[in-house]
Amino acid sequence: MSKGALYGIIAIVVIIIVIGAALAVYYYKPAPSKPSKPTSSVSGTFTWDTIGDPQTLDPAEAYDTASGVVIQNVYDRLVTYHGSDTQTIYPDLATNWTVDSSGKVWTFHLRKGVKFSNGDPCDAQAVKFSFDRVLIIGSPQTGVSWILSQFMYSYNKTTGKWNSPDGESSVRVIDNNTVQFKLREAYGGFLPAIAFTVASIVDPKVVNAHGGVQPGQDNDWMSQNMVGTGPYKFVEWKHNAYIKLEYNPDYWGGWEGKHFQYIMIKNIPEVATREQELLRGDADMAYIPINHLTDVEGKSGVTVNKGGLTYDVDMIEMNCRPTYENKTNPLNSKLVRQAISYAIDYNTLLKDIYKGYAIQMQGPIPKGMPGHDDNLFMYHHDPQKAKELLKEAGYANGFTVTLIYNQGNDVRAHIAQIVKEDLADVGVAVQIQELAWPTLLDKMDRGDYSMIIVGWAPDYNDPDDYAFPFLASYQIGGDTYRTGWHNATVDKLLMEAKYEVDQNKRAELYKEVQQIAMQDPAFIYLAQWKHVAVYRSWLQGYYFNPVMMLDFYHLYKGE
Amino acid sequence: MEETASQNFGSKYESQIKEFKYTLHLIRKSPLTLAGLILLIFIFLVAIFAPYLAIEHPIYIGGQQTWLSDFNQTFQPPSWKHPFGTDDMGHDIYSMVIYGTREALYVGFIVVLVAMLIGVLLGAYSGYIGGWFDEVLMRICDMFFAFPGLILAMAITAALGPGLLHVMYALMIVWWPAYTRIVRGQVLSVKQNQYIEAARAVGVSRFKIIWKHVIPNSLPPILVQATMDLGNVILTAAGLAFLGLGAAAYTADWGIMVSQGRSWMIAGKWWWSTFPGLAIFVTVLAFNLFGDGLRDILDPRLRR
Amino acid sequence: MSDVLLKVEDLHTYFYTYEGVVKAVDGVSFDIRKGEIFGLVGETGCGKSVTALSIIGLIDEPGRIVSGKIIYKGKNLLELSEEERRKIRGKEISMIFQEPMTALNPVYTIGDQIVELLLLHEEGIANIKRAPKELKEEKKKKAIEMLKLVRMPDPERTIDSYPHELSGGMRQRAMISMMLATKPSLLIADEPTTALDVTVQAQILNILLDMKEKLGISILLITHDLSVIAEVTDRVGVMYAGNIVEIADTYALFDNPRHPYTVGLLQAIPSVTEKKEELKYIRGSVPNLIYPPSGCRFHPRCDYMMPICKKEKPKLVEIEPGHYVACHLFGGE
Amino acid sequence: MLIPVVIGVTLITFTIAYVIPADPARAWAGQKAPPEVVEQIREKYHLNDPLYVQYYYYISGLVRGDWGYSHSEHRPVLDCLMDYFPATFELTIWAMAIAIPVGIYLGVVSAVKRNKIPDHLSRIFALSGVSMPIFWLGLLLILIFYTYLGWFPASGRGITPSHTYTGLYILDSILSLDFQSLASDIWHIILPAVTLSYATLAVMTRMTRSSMLEVLRLDYIKTARAKGLPDKIVIYRHALRNALIPTLTVAGLAFAGLLGGAVLTETIFSWPGMGRYAYHAISTLDFPAIMGVTFLMAVIFVIANLIVDIMYAYLDPRIKLGE
């Protein structure tokens, strides 16, 4: 190396920086005002600042919201919901359908001429392929396929056959545009379930060109790429940074009216940054947690949309096992659990923690969902009664419990503080323990806890998606939270309700279940979230549906 | 000869006393070091008298420090009533910052002391006896150095679960190799000295040689390192708190306070993050100023 | 006298330290004539080096030249600006140091270091990197000539060597050739041979003598070694505790030392020719320069101490032509 | 040096990873996954096997170029690292490009003017850098330069260059002559790079200062001054060249450290780099990912040391390579 080489390198670097900066000044300015496609009403970019990176883009494996929103907009399903309506199921790739009297045989007539964004036809074969694929793969990473396998025939990896009487899968191709589902059980939530992203229709040619369908195996290509029939097509995914979508010009729904040409979903962990980008107009929409809404509310050009209730709920689960850590578990007593339910000051929680963006949760099934009971008993703040119940249970002098929540969750940190203060008033000392999410899950799994603050979000619009995991016992596949709570009557009722076709009868069964659940609570039912979305006021076409993800197709930039 | 004890002491340690006086003189002459020292004394006083200085005080439920919430007092800007304002649950930030001094110093001192103890013992022993033990220990240190400190601390904390105590364990594990290296280096250079040879020749025990000759000679660089590390540990603990791996929310811990308040800074509620942030900054700066000055002052090559 | 090159008059250089003011040079006067080697001798810490550094102008904090004059070619150096002094350094007055090991920059070749000096003083180019290549080549040839002059073995190769590749004697030669490359009028040699082996010492001293002859320069040779003084110097100044106590022709000094300190120094030289029972030495130790003894600095150690010695500092007086002594013993004459 | 360090590092990670009290399979599968799926995962990734067997699987995979499967991202670890490493690398390079010259300059000023006002100022400036929580500084910069002034963007890496050769956006933009992305990428990197560099600055300043102080007392500096060289040349050509040698070691270590220490900066500026990946991996118990990151870090550390050694030989002729 010659003497000047080092300085030479430095000089070159400096020159590059200077030239770069000069070019930057020259080129950067005009970039935002670059003319968009003038010929179409499809224009501009919708920038959405949110959190979380998708786990996978494969509908057969995706079970998280960040994945779901992309999948929902790039793939289509047979049926869907429209607007804010959660009651009616609308056609999507299927134009109409019939069901036989047993509730087990469903026939779907497909929309004709639908093509994937690469030009491949979307026909009955594709539908069958997609459903079969989910069940053959069996979602080895996330287990999401249970949504379909609870009512469809499963696939036997070793024999290569379906576990049905004739060894065929549940989905049959009748003709090019007709498919028939022969269900294992008549499931009351069938249509809502197949509106979920797991039932998205994928292109068989694309899948077979990239690894095909391997029993029990993920498809690596599908987890990073997508080809669908939906309004948007996948452009690129920079992990932990952004996902970019572009409109699919051949979308069967057409592009009448105004739409965005590009969709940019940015992953920004800092709420302050999201807030700033929104306020400066660099983002069209941003995820702002409720405690930060005051920062953006009332700012010019920002709309805070508070339309409707979500199905997202928060609860505190209680360990109902007789002993815990080799000692008598006070929470085993129904009276103690009732007392604790009375000790919580729900109104303070709703007002000061949820800032009014939630209602008290009325039983395990959220308001708005079929099966919800508007007249169900709710616990209220009554420390006197709580003390009496504790006395009756033999804990007049109180006891100490541990309350766990996952670290980093602001709302739960608040809840924990309030609960601690509330329970201290009735003589129960609460030790707060913040745990990392995996550790928390592990403790929950092993039943090694007293109380945990937990939440639940809907998979699909059916009470079974709530009542069963909460209240059914572990033996019959429920008790996702491992509360150890067990009630034979409830188990029986839940199984009955699950495969009951008559929706009115189902509602009655769930009503009975909920009454038992409130009398003998395994959870403190805290809150059901209200919906809130924050976006620039120029954004038009926004609507909220509690069981659907954000729909990009109807969004456009107004004046 | 009749000599009083004090005279004896005075004459025996005459050179040490002279050196110490000279050190004090140098500290006085260096305004930055002096500033660091004064700040440190102030911080220590705050920690000691925290219960008298604070406005609100924590209560203890189930053995846990708990600050009672007051939703009528959320997000109060700094005022006479709340000099540093309040947070989103109505806690007085001033009081929490004051109590946080105790915790910061506690974490800093415990971690550095333990790391120092491990490091000094292992380093002195390893440097003195050499051989395979030294070789293995140094390779272990290499591994720790090859590991980015923050990632290692993150991994250990994640493994142990969040919580202040676990953060402290993690930091101890991260920090000891630095001391081992320093002490070992010192030992190796001291070992060359004639007087050690002499001591050995007369049959002074290994332990005694290490204790009487090696450790005192290694003290200045260790002291400097320790002073600066006190600041670094506090800062790293704050970084872990920021990532959600440190102290629990709504405890009087500066790191978690900055972290919790940070998202409000830009929204105009600047005080929540700013005051604990300043507390960290001032404390760490004080340690750094003092440590950096001390390094200059104690460095025999620069001393005169 | 017209042939005086450098005249130092009543120089005071003090160091302001924590313990107090170190009066390292406390009223030193002497002159150096053209073409002579003037020796400055004294025990370690008597202020020889500080005198040298004061002349070349490299006294650092916390030291300061408090008063006095350093007249070089009729100009008082102490009145010049730093920039003017810098231009004299290395061109008119050069200096070589005791430790040839550390006095050369380890990261540059000998050639680079010589060429740098030549470029600076002959072309006014301070940064060697800015110099055109041809110019550098030209200077390099000149540097090789210089190396030949100091009898450097294999100069063509040596010039591209780094200091650590050379022996101590070679380094000192390189140092001398560098410092003489610009043909200065005065070379200050601060203990140039102390760190070297005896055989190498002689070579270096011979080179210095040689240089004096060939280049006609004056040399201020600082040493504590009387044998070196005897071998090469023309005149000698004896320093004690920041003062010059005696100046004389080398021959005269050795032949007829007058100051008790000089006498003591000369007696301390071991000799083969006259074996003594016991080596003579000067009793007592070098005084503390912060609190020097009052009056004559030497009085606590002097065998001929008189009451006046404690009170009054003796002046340097010429007792014979060219022989100056600062001692009350001779003050009355 | 590489092999023992790498083995050691994987061992440490492995030990940490597998003494965790939680079940990684549960974390990988998620809360709603049924127990059978968790068991399948456990089976598939040998989580039921003894530790040494798992270690054997990992190392033998590593030898075959298989770094394992990143459960938090549902793709191979190597793919993730190929995405994230260049991002962090680019950020670190720029941070160092700021920290090294500024730090050295401040250190020189500080040493030359020791115990005078410039020394105090540059030390306070540098020490402030290491005393400030880096995420707080990042927020402050966003507040000033994005919110109020609007000069620089606050998140992300900017426009992806039209062709990706190295994953370093700025370099790729130049290579593919995509000036629009070049501009955007430079604009995006400035704030995070400045934030990241500030803490390193102090280390550089401190090291330069103390080694300059040492060098300035040496004889050859006296020689240089005796030659009549101007102060600037004495300081920068003669003293700094020698003082840089220890500074360089620190720079090498700091570089390796920054790669791992960028997690806070990356989080604040939504920079899709390795730090955030590591953090995410740690919080989801994605061990193969943690192993991959630390393994890569160890390799980088060793390489950085090697480069420092080479630079040594260039700066100091007394050192010969291979000795």
Short mmCIF file of N, CA and C in Angstrom, two decimals, chain A residues 385-476:
data_model
loop_
_atom_site.label_atom_id
_atom_site.label_comp_id
_atom_site.label_asym_id
_atom_site.label_seq_id
_atom_site.Cartn_x
_atom_site.Cartn_y
_atom_site.Cartn_z
N LYS A 385 -69.08 -6.58 49.50
CA LYS A 385 -69.52 -7.93 49.18
C LYS A 385 -68.30 -8.85 49.01
N ALA A 386 -67.27 -8.29 48.39
CA ALA A 386 -66.06 -9.08 48.19
C ALA A 386 -65.50 -9.54 49.53
N LYS A 387 -65.46 -8.61 50.49
CA LYS A 387 -64.94 -8.96 51.82
C LYS A 387 -65.78 -10.04 52.47
N GLU A 388 -67.10 -9.88 52.32
CA GLU A 388 -67.99 -10.89 52.92
C GLU A 388 -67.74 -12.27 52.31
N LEU A 389 -67.60 -12.29 50.98
CA LEU A 389 -67.38 -13.57 50.31
C LEU A 389 -66.06 -14.20 50.75
N LEU A 390 -65.06 -13.34 50.91
CA LEU A 390 -63.76 -13.85 51.36
C LEU A 390 -63.87 -14.46 52.75
N LYS A 391 -64.64 -13.75 53.58
CA LYS A 391 -64.84 -14.22 54.94
C LYS A 391 -65.53 -15.58 54.92
N GLU A 392 -66.54 -15.65 54.07
CA GLU A 392 -67.30 -16.89 53.95
C GLU A 392 -66.41 -18.04 53.48
N ALA A 393 -65.47 -17.68 52.61
CA ALA A 393 -64.58 -18.72 52.07
C ALA A 393 -63.47 -19.06 53.05
N GLY A 394 -63.40 -18.29 54.15
CA GLY A 394 -62.37 -18.58 55.14
C GLY A 394 -61.09 -17.81 54.92
N TYR A 395 -61.17 -16.75 54.15
CA TYR A 395 -59.98 -15.93 53.93
C TYR A 395 -60.19 -14.50 54.41
N ALA A 396 -60.72 -14.38 55.61
CA ALA A 396 -61.00 -13.04 56.13
C ALA A 396 -59.73 -12.21 56.25
N ASN A 397 -58.60 -12.89 56.48
CA ASN A 397 -57.35 -12.14 56.62
C ASN A 397 -56.60 -11.99 55.30
N GLY A 398 -57.27 -12.38 54.24
CA GLY A 398 -56.66 -12.22 52.92
C GLY A 398 -55.56 -13.22 52.65
N PHE A 399 -54.90 -13.05 51.53
CA PHE A 399 -53.79 -13.92 51.13
C PHE A 399 -53.01 -13.18 50.06
N THR A 400 -51.96 -13.79 49.59
CA THR A 400 -51.11 -13.15 48.56
C THR A 400 -51.22 -13.94 47.26
N VAL A 401 -51.42 -13.22 46.17
CA VAL A 401 -51.42 -13.87 44.85
C VAL A 401 -50.45 -13.13 43.93
N THR A 402 -50.05 -13.85 42.90
CA THR A 402 -49.18 -13.24 41.90
C THR A 402 -50.00 -12.95 40.65
N LEU A 403 -49.79 -11.76 40.09
CA LEU A 403 -50.49 -11.40 38.86
C LEU A 403 -49.44 -11.22 37.76
N ILE A 404 -49.60 -12.01 36.72
CA ILE A 404 -48.60 -12.00 35.64
C ILE A 404 -49.16 -11.29 34.42
N TYR A 405 -48.30 -10.55 33.75
CA TYR A 405 -48.67 -10.09 32.41
C TYR A 405 -47.41 -10.01 31.58
N ASN A 406 -47.58 -9.86 30.27
CA ASN A 406 -46.41 -9.85 29.39
C ASN A 406 -45.81 -8.46 29.34
N GLN A 407 -44.50 -8.42 29.56
CA GLN A 407 -43.82 -7.15 29.64
C GLN A 407 -43.91 -6.40 28.31
N GLY A 408 -44.04 -5.09 28.42
CA GLY A 408 -44.13 -4.26 27.23
C GLY A 408 -45.55 -3.91 26.85
N ASN A 409 -46.51 -4.53 27.48
CA ASN A 409 -47.90 -4.22 27.17
C ASN A 409 -48.39 -3.14 28.14
N ASP A 410 -48.49 -1.92 27.60
CA ASP A 410 -48.80 -0.76 28.45
C ASP A 410 -50.13 -0.91 29.17
N VAL A 411 -51.15 -1.30 28.41
CA VAL A 411 -52.49 -1.37 29.00
C VAL A 411 -52.51 -2.38 30.15
N ARG A 412 -51.87 -3.51 29.91
CA ARG A 412 -51.87 -4.53 30.97
C ARG A 412 -51.06 -4.09 32.18
N ALA A 413 -50.00 -3.31 31.93
CA ALA A 413 -49.23 -2.76 33.06
C ALA A 413 -50.15 -1.89 33.91
N HIS A 414 -50.97 -1.09 33.23
CA HIS A 414 -51.93 -0.25 33.95
C HIS A 414 -52.94 -1.10 34.72
N ILE A 415 -53.49 -2.08 34.02
CA ILE A 415 -54.50 -2.93 34.65
C ILE A 415 -53.93 -3.55 35.92
N ALA A 416 -52.68 -4.03 35.79
CA ALA A 416 -52.06 -4.70 36.94
C ALA A 416 -51.99 -3.75 38.14
N GLN A 417 -51.62 -2.51 37.87
CA GLN A 417 -51.52 -1.53 38.96
C GLN A 417 -52.88 -1.34 39.64
N ILE A 418 -53.91 -1.17 38.81
CA ILE A 418 -55.24 -0.93 39.36
C ILE A 418 -55.73 -2.14 40.16
N VAL A 419 -55.54 -3.32 39.56
CA VAL A 419 -55.99 -4.54 40.24
C VAL A 419 -55.27 -4.69 41.58
N LYS A 420 -53.99 -4.35 41.56
CA LYS A 420 -53.21 -4.44 42.79
C LYS A 420 -53.82 -3.55 43.88
N GLU A 421 -54.14 -2.32 43.48
CA GLU A 421 -54.70 -1.39 44.46
C GLU A 421 -56.10 -1.84 44.89
N ASP A 422 -56.91 -2.30 43.92
CA ASP A 422 -58.28 -2.73 44.24
C ASP A 422 -58.28 -3.92 45.19
N LEU A 423 -57.43 -4.90 44.89
CA LEU A 423 -57.42 -6.10 45.73
C LEU A 423 -56.82 -5.81 47.11
N ALA A 424 -55.89 -4.86 47.15
CA ALA A 424 -55.34 -4.48 48.45
C ALA A 424 -56.47 -3.97 49.36
N ASP A 425 -57.47 -3.31 48.77
CA ASP A 425 -58.59 -2.79 49.54
C ASP A 425 -59.40 -3.89 50.21
N VAL A 426 -59.43 -5.08 49.60
CA VAL A 426 -60.20 -6.15 50.23
C VAL A 426 -59.29 -7.13 50.95
N GLY A 427 -58.02 -6.78 51.06
CA GLY A 427 -57.11 -7.58 51.87
C GLY A 427 -56.32 -8.62 51.11
N VAL A 428 -56.40 -8.58 49.79
CA VAL A 428 -55.62 -9.54 49.01
C VAL A 428 -54.39 -8.81 48.47
N ALA A 429 -53.21 -9.31 48.84
CA ALA A 429 -51.97 -8.67 48.38
C ALA A 429 -51.57 -9.25 47.03
N VAL A 430 -51.37 -8.35 46.08
CA VAL A 430 -51.02 -8.81 44.73
C VAL A 430 -49.56 -8.50 44.47
N GLN A 431 -48.82 -9.53 44.05
CA GLN A 431 -47.47 -9.31 43.57
C GLN A 431 -47.52 -9.28 42.05
N ILE A 432 -47.05 -8.19 41.48
CA ILE A 432 -47.07 -8.10 40.02
C ILE A 432 -45.80 -8.71 39.47
N GLN A 433 -45.96 -9.50 38.44
CA GLN A 433 -44.79 -10.10 37.81
C GLN A 433 -44.87 -9.88 36.32
N GLU A 434 -43.87 -9.16 35.78
CA GLU A 434 -43.83 -8.97 34.34
C GLU A 434 -42.99 -10.09 33.75
N LEU A 435 -43.51 -10.75 32.75
CA LEU A 435 -42.75 -11.84 32.16
C LEU A 435 -42.66 -11.65 30.65
N ALA A 436 -41.60 -12.21 30.10
CA ALA A 436 -41.50 -12.24 28.65
C ALA A 436 -42.60 -13.18 28.14
N TRP A 437 -43.06 -12.89 26.95
CA TRP A 437 -44.19 -13.64 26.39
C TRP A 437 -43.98 -15.14 26.41
N PRO A 438 -42.83 -15.66 25.94
CA PRO A 438 -42.67 -17.12 25.95
C PRO A 438 -42.73 -17.71 27.36
N THR A 439 -42.11 -17.01 28.30
CA THR A 439 -42.12 -17.51 29.68
C THR A 439 -43.54 -17.53 30.22
N LEU A 440 -44.27 -16.49 29.89
CA LEU A 440 -45.66 -16.41 30.34
C LEU A 440 -46.47 -17.58 29.77
N LEU A 441 -46.30 -17.82 28.47
CA LEU A 441 -47.04 -18.93 27.83
C LEU A 441 -46.68 -20.25 28.50
N ASP A 442 -45.40 -20.37 28.79
CA ASP A 442 -44.94 -21.62 29.37
C ASP A 442 -45.56 -21.84 30.75
N LYS A 443 -45.57 -20.77 31.55
CA LYS A 443 -46.17 -20.87 32.87
C LYS A 443 -47.64 -21.22 32.77
N MET A 444 -48.28 -20.57 31.79
CA MET A 444 -49.71 -20.83 31.59
C MET A 444 -49.93 -22.30 31.22
N ASP A 445 -49.09 -22.77 30.29
CA ASP A 445 -49.22 -24.14 29.84
C ASP A 445 -49.10 -25.14 30.97
N ARG A 446 -48.20 -24.85 31.90
CA ARG A 446 -47.97 -25.79 32.99
C ARG A 446 -48.87 -25.52 34.18
N GLY A 447 -49.74 -24.52 34.07
CA GLY A 447 -50.63 -24.20 35.17
C GLY A 447 -49.89 -23.63 36.36
N ASP A 448 -48.71 -23.05 36.09
CA ASP A 448 -47.84 -22.57 37.15
C ASP A 448 -48.05 -21.07 37.34
N TYR A 449 -49.22 -20.69 37.85
CA TYR A 449 -49.50 -19.26 38.01
C TYR A 449 -50.70 -19.10 38.94
N SER A 450 -50.93 -17.88 39.41
CA SER A 450 -52.16 -17.58 40.14
C SER A 450 -53.15 -16.88 39.23
N MET A 451 -52.70 -15.74 38.70
CA MET A 451 -53.57 -14.97 37.82
C MET A 451 -52.73 -14.43 36.67
N ILE A 452 -53.31 -14.42 35.49
CA ILE A 452 -52.62 -13.85 34.34
C ILE A 452 -53.60 -12.95 33.59
N ILE A 453 -53.10 -11.78 33.18
CA ILE A 453 -53.94 -10.93 32.33
C ILE A 453 -53.80 -11.45 30.90
N VAL A 454 -54.92 -11.78 30.30
CA VAL A 454 -54.87 -12.37 28.95
C VAL A 454 -55.86 -11.65 28.04
N GLY A 455 -55.73 -11.90 26.77
CA GLY A 455 -56.64 -11.32 25.80
C GLY A 455 -57.02 -12.36 24.76
N TRP A 456 -58.02 -12.05 23.96
CA TRP A 456 -58.41 -12.95 22.88
C TRP A 456 -58.92 -12.11 21.72
N ALA A 457 -58.55 -12.51 20.53
CA ALA A 457 -59.05 -11.83 19.34
C ALA A 457 -59.73 -12.87 18.46
N PRO A 458 -60.69 -12.48 17.67
CA PRO A 458 -61.48 -13.48 16.93
C PRO A 458 -60.70 -14.09 15.79
N ASP A 459 -60.96 -15.38 15.54
CA ASP A 459 -60.50 -15.98 14.30
C ASP A 459 -61.60 -15.82 13.25
N TYR A 460 -62.82 -16.13 13.68
CA TYR A 460 -63.95 -16.00 12.77
C TYR A 460 -65.19 -15.73 13.62
N ASN A 461 -66.25 -15.32 12.95
CA ASN A 461 -67.40 -14.80 13.66
C ASN A 461 -68.31 -15.90 14.18
N ASP A 462 -67.87 -16.59 15.24
CA ASP A 462 -68.72 -17.62 15.79
C ASP A 462 -68.45 -17.76 17.28
N PRO A 463 -69.50 -17.92 18.12
CA PRO A 463 -69.30 -18.01 19.58
C PRO A 463 -68.42 -19.18 19.97
N ASP A 464 -68.40 -20.19 19.12
CA ASP A 464 -67.58 -21.37 19.42
C ASP A 464 -66.10 -20.99 19.54
N ASP A 465 -65.71 -19.94 18.78
CA ASP A 465 -64.34 -19.48 18.80
C ASP A 465 -63.97 -18.83 20.14
N TYR A 466 -64.98 -18.53 20.96
CA TYR A 466 -64.72 -17.93 22.29
C TYR A 466 -65.04 -18.90 23.42
N ALA A 467 -66.30 -19.39 23.40
CA ALA A 467 -66.76 -20.21 24.52
C ALA A 467 -65.94 -21.49 24.64
N PHE A 468 -65.64 -22.10 23.52
CA PHE A 468 -64.97 -23.40 23.58
C PHE A 468 -63.56 -23.30 24.16
N PRO A 469 -62.68 -22.43 23.58
CA PRO A 469 -61.34 -22.34 24.18
C PRO A 469 -61.34 -21.85 25.62
N PHE A 470 -62.30 -21.02 26.00
CA PHE A 470 -62.30 -20.49 27.36
C PHE A 470 -62.81 -21.52 28.38
N LEU A 471 -63.94 -22.17 28.02
CA LEU A 471 -64.69 -22.88 29.05
C LEU A 471 -64.68 -24.40 28.93
N ALA A 472 -64.44 -24.91 27.73
CA ALA A 472 -64.43 -26.37 27.61
C ALA A 472 -63.21 -26.91 28.34
N SER A 473 -63.31 -28.13 28.83
CA SER A 473 -62.20 -28.67 29.59
C SER A 473 -61.10 -29.15 28.65
N TYR A 474 -59.92 -29.33 29.21
CA TYR A 474 -58.76 -29.73 28.44
C TYR A 474 -58.99 -31.08 27.76
N GLN A 475 -59.76 -31.94 28.44
CA GLN A 475 -59.98 -33.29 27.91
C GLN A 475 -60.67 -33.28 26.56
N ILE A 476 -61.57 -32.32 26.34
CA ILE A 476 -62.27 -32.30 25.06
C ILE A 476 -61.66 -31.27 24.12
#
